[in-house]
Tab-separated table of N, CA and C in Angstrom:
chain	number	residue	atom	x	y	z
C	1	MET	N	-8.665	-13.347	5.876
C	1	MET	CA	-7.525	-13.040	5.031
C	1	MET	C	-7.703	-13.752	3.694
C	2	ARG	N	-7.484	-13.035	2.618
C	2	ARG	CA	-7.635	-13.626	1.292
C	2	ARG	C	-6.441	-14.489	0.952
C	3	THR	N	-6.684	-15.518	0.184
C	3	THR	CA	-5.619	-16.393	-0.279
C	3	THR	C	-5.119	-15.854	-1.618
C	4	PRO	N	-3.800	-15.721	-1.791
C	4	PRO	CA	-3.286	-15.205	-3.069
C	4	PRO	C	-3.538	-16.220	-4.179
C	5	PRO	N	-3.631	-15.738	-5.432
C	5	PRO	CA	-3.803	-16.650	-6.561
C	5	PRO	C	-2.664	-17.665	-6.610
C	6	ALA	N	-2.942	-18.809	-7.195
C	6	ALA	CA	-1.930	-19.869	-7.309
C	6	ALA	C	-0.662	-19.329	-7.950
C	7	GLY	N	0.473	-19.666	-7.379
C	7	GLY	CA	1.755	-19.245	-7.932
C	7	GLY	C	2.221	-17.882	-7.452
C	8	ARG	N	1.420	-17.176	-6.676
C	8	ARG	CA	1.812	-15.856	-6.170
C	8	ARG	C	1.983	-15.904	-4.666
C	9	ARG	N	2.965	-15.177	-4.187
C	9	ARG	CA	3.198	-15.103	-2.739
C	9	ARG	C	2.286	-14.040	-2.137
C	10	PRO	N	1.938	-14.190	-0.859
C	10	PRO	CA	1.134	-13.154	-0.210
C	10	PRO	C	1.956	-11.866	-0.074
C	11	TYR	N	1.279	-10.725	-0.115
C	11	TYR	CA	1.947	-9.434	0.038
C	11	TYR	C	2.374	-9.278	1.489
C	12	PRO	N	3.643	-9.046	1.757
C	12	PRO	CA	4.148	-9.074	3.139
C	12	PRO	C	3.920	-7.814	3.963
C	13	TYR	N	3.437	-6.718	3.374
C	13	TYR	CA	3.396	-5.460	4.119
C	13	TYR	C	1.993	-4.999	4.498
C	14	GLY	N	1.011	-5.867	4.401
C	14	GLY	CA	-0.331	-5.554	4.889
C	14	GLY	C	-0.929	-4.311	4.256
C	15	LEU	N	-1.184	-3.280	5.072
C	15	LEU	CA	-1.846	-2.063	4.611
C	15	LEU	C	-0.908	-1.076	3.922
C	16	LEU	N	0.376	-1.364	3.906
C	16	LEU	CA	1.356	-0.457	3.309
C	16	LEU	C	1.591	-0.802	1.845
C	17	VAL	N	1.763	0.248	1.042
C	17	VAL	CA	2.026	0.058	-0.395
C	17	VAL	C	3.262	0.854	-0.796
C	18	PRO	N	4.014	0.378	-1.794
C	18	PRO	CA	5.223	1.099	-2.210
C	18	PRO	C	4.891	2.346	-3.028
C	19	VAL	N	5.647	3.410	-2.777
C	19	VAL	CA	5.497	4.637	-3.557
C	19	VAL	C	6.804	5.039	-4.232
C	20	ALA	N	7.912	4.419	-3.825
C	20	ALA	CA	9.215	4.721	-4.442
C	20	ALA	C	10.156	3.556	-4.192
C	21	ARG	N	11.068	3.360	-5.148
C	21	ARG	CA	12.143	2.377	-4.994
C	21	ARG	C	13.459	3.111	-5.178
C	22	VAL	N	14.409	2.811	-4.304
C	22	VAL	CA	15.692	3.526	-4.321
C	22	VAL	C	16.843	2.550	-4.153
C	23	ALA	N	18.041	3.023	-4.473
C	23	ALA	CA	19.234	2.172	-4.416
C	23	ALA	C	19.956	2.236	-3.083
C	24	THR	N	19.748	3.315	-2.310
C	24	THR	CA	20.516	3.470	-1.069
C	24	THR	C	19.621	3.796	0.119
C	25	ALA	N	20.114	3.466	1.297
C	25	ALA	CA	19.383	3.779	2.524
C	25	ALA	C	19.276	5.292	2.722
C	26	SER	N	20.302	6.040	2.321
C	26	SER	CA	20.244	7.498	2.495
C	26	SER	C	19.165	8.112	1.598
C	27	ALA	N	18.982	7.583	0.389
C	27	ALA	CA	17.920	8.085	-0.498
C	27	ALA	C	16.552	7.769	0.092
C	28	ALA	N	16.390	6.575	0.643
C	28	ALA	CA	15.120	6.207	1.274
C	28	ALA	C	14.823	7.138	2.449
C	29	GLU	N	15.840	7.444	3.242
C	29	GLU	CA	15.653	8.323	4.392
C	29	GLU	C	15.285	9.737	3.959
C	30	GLU	N	15.902	10.233	2.893
C	30	GLU	CA	15.557	11.571	2.380
C	30	GLU	C	14.096	11.620	1.952
C	31	ILE	N	13.633	10.604	1.241
C	31	ILE	CA	12.238	10.565	0.805
C	31	ILE	C	11.317	10.487	2.018
C	32	ARG	N	11.683	9.681	2.999
C	32	ARG	CA	10.860	9.560	4.202
C	32	ARG	C	10.763	10.890	4.945
C	33	ARG	N	11.887	11.607	5.046
C	33	ARG	CA	11.867	12.925	5.710
C	33	ARG	C	10.977	13.894	4.949
C	34	PHE	N	11.092	13.880	3.610
C	34	PHE	CA	10.265	14.754	2.776
C	34	PHE	C	8.778	14.444	2.981
C	35	LEU	N	8.410	13.162	2.930
C	35	LEU	CA	7.004	12.788	3.118
C	35	LEU	C	6.526	13.184	4.510
C	36	ASP	N	7.390	13.067	5.504
C	36	ASP	CA	7.030	13.455	6.868
C	36	ASP	C	6.703	14.943	6.936
C	37	THR	N	7.479	15.782	6.235
C	37	THR	CA	7.195	17.222	6.237
C	37	THR	C	5.863	17.523	5.560
C	38	CYS	N	5.408	16.609	4.719
C	38	CYS	CA	4.116	16.753	4.030
C	38	CYS	C	2.983	16.085	4.814
C	39	GLY	N	3.295	15.542	5.989
C	39	GLY	CA	2.279	14.927	6.828
C	39	GLY	C	1.933	13.493	6.476
C	40	ILE	N	2.831	12.814	5.761
C	40	ILE	CA	2.584	11.428	5.356
C	40	ILE	C	3.569	10.524	6.080
C	41	ARG	N	3.039	9.564	6.839
C	41	ARG	CA	3.890	8.598	7.538
C	41	ARG	C	4.395	7.561	6.543
C	42	SER	N	5.643	7.130	6.723
C	42	SER	CA	6.230	6.164	5.794
C	42	SER	C	7.247	5.298	6.515
C	43	THR	N	7.663	4.258	5.829
C	43	THR	CA	8.728	3.389	6.310
C	43	THR	C	9.481	2.876	5.095
C	44	ALA	N	10.635	2.277	5.327
C	44	ALA	CA	11.412	1.686	4.234
C	44	ALA	C	11.550	0.193	4.495
C	45	ALA	N	11.553	-0.575	3.416
C	45	ALA	CA	11.684	-2.027	3.514
C	45	ALA	C	12.471	-2.521	2.307
C	46	PRO	N	13.094	-3.682	2.421
C	46	PRO	CA	13.841	-4.220	1.280
C	46	PRO	C	12.928	-4.501	0.088
C	47	CYS	N	13.452	-4.275	-1.102
C	47	CYS	CA	12.744	-4.653	-2.335
C	47	CYS	C	12.910	-6.151	-2.549
C	48	ALA	N	11.990	-6.716	-3.279
C	48	ALA	CA	12.151	-8.114	-3.684
C	48	ALA	C	13.410	-8.207	-4.544
C	49	ARG	N	14.209	-9.208	-4.313
C	49	ARG	CA	15.466	-9.361	-5.062
C	49	ARG	C	15.164	-9.736	-6.502
C	50	ARG	N	15.610	-8.907	-7.422
C	50	ARG	CA	15.455	-9.171	-8.846
C	50	ARG	C	16.814	-9.086	-9.503
C	51	ARG	N	16.990	-9.904	-10.453
C	51	ARG	CA	18.259	-9.929	-11.170
C	51	ARG	C	18.540	-8.580	-11.831
C	52	ARG	N	19.722	-8.068	-11.603
C	52	ARG	CA	20.209	-6.823	-12.209
C	52	ARG	C	19.405	-5.574	-11.844
C	53	SER	N	18.629	-5.626	-10.790
C	53	SER	CA	17.879	-4.447	-10.383
C	53	SER	C	18.742	-3.583	-9.468
C	54	PRO	N	18.808	-2.275	-9.727
C	54	PRO	CA	19.585	-1.402	-8.845
C	54	PRO	C	18.836	-1.051	-7.563
C	55	TRP	N	17.538	-1.354	-7.501
C	55	TRP	CA	16.718	-0.941	-6.374
C	55	TRP	C	16.871	-1.909	-5.207
C	56	ARG	N	17.298	-1.382	-4.073
C	56	ARG	CA	17.487	-2.206	-2.872
C	56	ARG	C	16.382	-1.996	-1.854
C	57	LEU	N	15.812	-0.779	-1.802
C	57	LEU	CA	14.805	-0.445	-0.795
C	57	LEU	C	13.574	0.163	-1.452
C	58	GLN	N	12.449	-0.007	-0.782
C	58	GLN	CA	11.228	0.655	-1.226
C	58	GLN	C	10.675	1.464	-0.060
C	59	VAL	N	10.085	2.604	-0.385
C	59	VAL	CA	9.446	3.446	0.614
C	59	VAL	C	7.960	3.116	0.573
C	60	LEU	N	7.395	2.793	1.743
C	60	LEU	CA	6.009	2.361	1.848
C	60	LEU	C	5.191	3.370	2.639
C	61	VAL	N	3.926	3.549	2.229
C	61	VAL	CA	2.982	4.396	2.956
C	61	VAL	C	1.655	3.654	3.053
C	62	PHE	N	0.750	4.159	3.884
C	62	PHE	CA	-0.585	3.581	3.943
C	62	PHE	C	-1.298	3.831	2.621
C	63	ALA	N	-2.125	2.872	2.222
C	63	ALA	CA	-2.796	2.922	0.917
C	63	ALA	C	-3.577	4.223	0.720
C	64	ASP	N	-4.204	4.745	1.764
C	64	ASP	CA	-4.979	5.988	1.636
C	64	ASP	C	-4.104	7.181	1.256
C	65	ASP	N	-2.827	7.133	1.579
C	65	ASP	CA	-1.900	8.234	1.276
C	65	ASP	C	-1.092	7.997	0.000
C	66	ALA	N	-1.229	6.829	-0.613
C	66	ALA	CA	-0.339	6.438	-1.710
C	66	ALA	C	-0.406	7.372	-2.914
C	67	GLY	N	-1.592	7.737	-3.358
C	67	GLY	CA	-1.699	8.604	-4.535
C	67	GLY	C	-1.019	9.942	-4.317
C	68	ARG	N	-1.311	10.572	-3.197
C	68	ARG	CA	-0.690	11.867	-2.883
C	68	ARG	C	0.818	11.714	-2.721
C	69	ALA	N	1.255	10.654	-2.026
C	69	ALA	CA	2.691	10.438	-1.817
C	69	ALA	C	3.412	10.246	-3.149
C	70	ARG	N	2.839	9.465	-4.046
C	70	ARG	CA	3.473	9.252	-5.356
C	70	ARG	C	3.598	10.560	-6.129
C	71	ARG	N	2.529	11.363	-6.123
C	71	ARG	CA	2.593	12.656	-6.823
C	71	ARG	C	3.679	13.539	-6.232
C	72	LEU	N	3.738	13.612	-4.901
C	72	LEU	CA	4.751	14.445	-4.253
C	72	LEU	C	6.158	13.962	-4.584
C	73	VAL	N	6.392	12.663	-4.479
C	73	VAL	CA	7.728	12.114	-4.744
C	73	VAL	C	8.100	12.306	-6.214
C	74	ASN	N	7.153	12.109	-7.122
C	74	ASN	CA	7.447	12.279	-8.549
C	74	ASN	C	7.799	13.723	-8.897
C	75	ASP	N	7.213	14.685	-8.177
C	75	ASP	CA	7.476	16.100	-8.444
C	75	ASP	C	8.682	16.638	-7.697
C	76	TRP	N	9.220	15.856	-6.784
C	76	TRP	CA	10.314	16.281	-5.914
C	76	TRP	C	11.620	15.697	-6.422
C	77	THR	N	12.701	16.417	-6.231
C	77	THR	CA	14.027	15.944	-6.600
C	77	THR	C	14.865	15.817	-5.340
C	78	LEU	N	15.559	14.684	-5.199
C	78	LEU	CA	16.433	14.497	-4.043
C	78	LEU	C	17.467	15.617	-3.991
C	79	PRO	N	17.765	16.115	-2.791
C	79	PRO	CA	18.820	17.114	-2.671
C	79	PRO	C	20.156	16.559	-3.167
C	80	VAL	N	20.945	17.404	-3.765
C	80	VAL	CA	22.254	17.006	-4.280
C	80	VAL	C	23.318	17.487	-3.311
C	81	ALA	N	24.281	16.628	-3.050
C	81	ALA	CA	25.391	17.017	-2.187
C	81	ALA	C	26.160	18.153	-2.838
C	82	PRO	N	26.710	19.059	-2.022
C	82	PRO	CA	27.484	20.167	-2.589
C	82	PRO	C	28.644	19.643	-3.437
C	83	GLY	N	28.874	20.303	-4.553
C	83	GLY	CA	29.948	19.904	-5.459
C	83	GLY	C	31.300	20.409	-4.957
C	84	PRO	N	32.337	20.140	-5.701
C	84	PRO	CA	33.663	20.612	-5.317
C	84	PRO	C	33.733	22.137	-5.310
C	85	ALA	N	34.543	22.669	-4.418
C	85	ALA	CA	34.698	24.133	-4.311
C	85	ALA	C	35.214	24.678	-5.624
C	86	GLY	N	34.613	25.784	-6.047
C	86	GLY	CA	35.063	26.451	-7.263
C	86	GLY	C	34.565	25.793	-8.531
C	87	GLY	N	33.725	24.796	-8.429
C	87	GLY	CA	33.188	24.142	-9.626
C	87	GLY	C	31.957	24.848	-10.116
C	88	GLY	N	32.072	26.082	-10.582
C	88	GLY	CA	30.941	26.899	-10.963
C	88	GLY	C	30.132	26.319	-12.104
C	89	ARG	N	28.895	26.745	-12.173
C	89	ARG	CA	27.994	26.322	-13.244
C	89	ARG	C	27.703	27.468	-14.146
């Protein structure tokens, strides 16, 4: 196991790398379901706590799938909940 450079903490997720950061558990679950339909296994984990950051969770995948997962997530839009009845566009 490699030792991290001085002043840096070791990466806690081993072979998994982040591909998305989200504010809610439901958003993380939607992304995970989407990646699953694309054949990419994923999990969600807490983000490092940063001051004033809205991101609470990160979606992680295996490093070999990270590039494809990032492209898919960047091109995909989370489903929107139905609006109020009669609120036409």
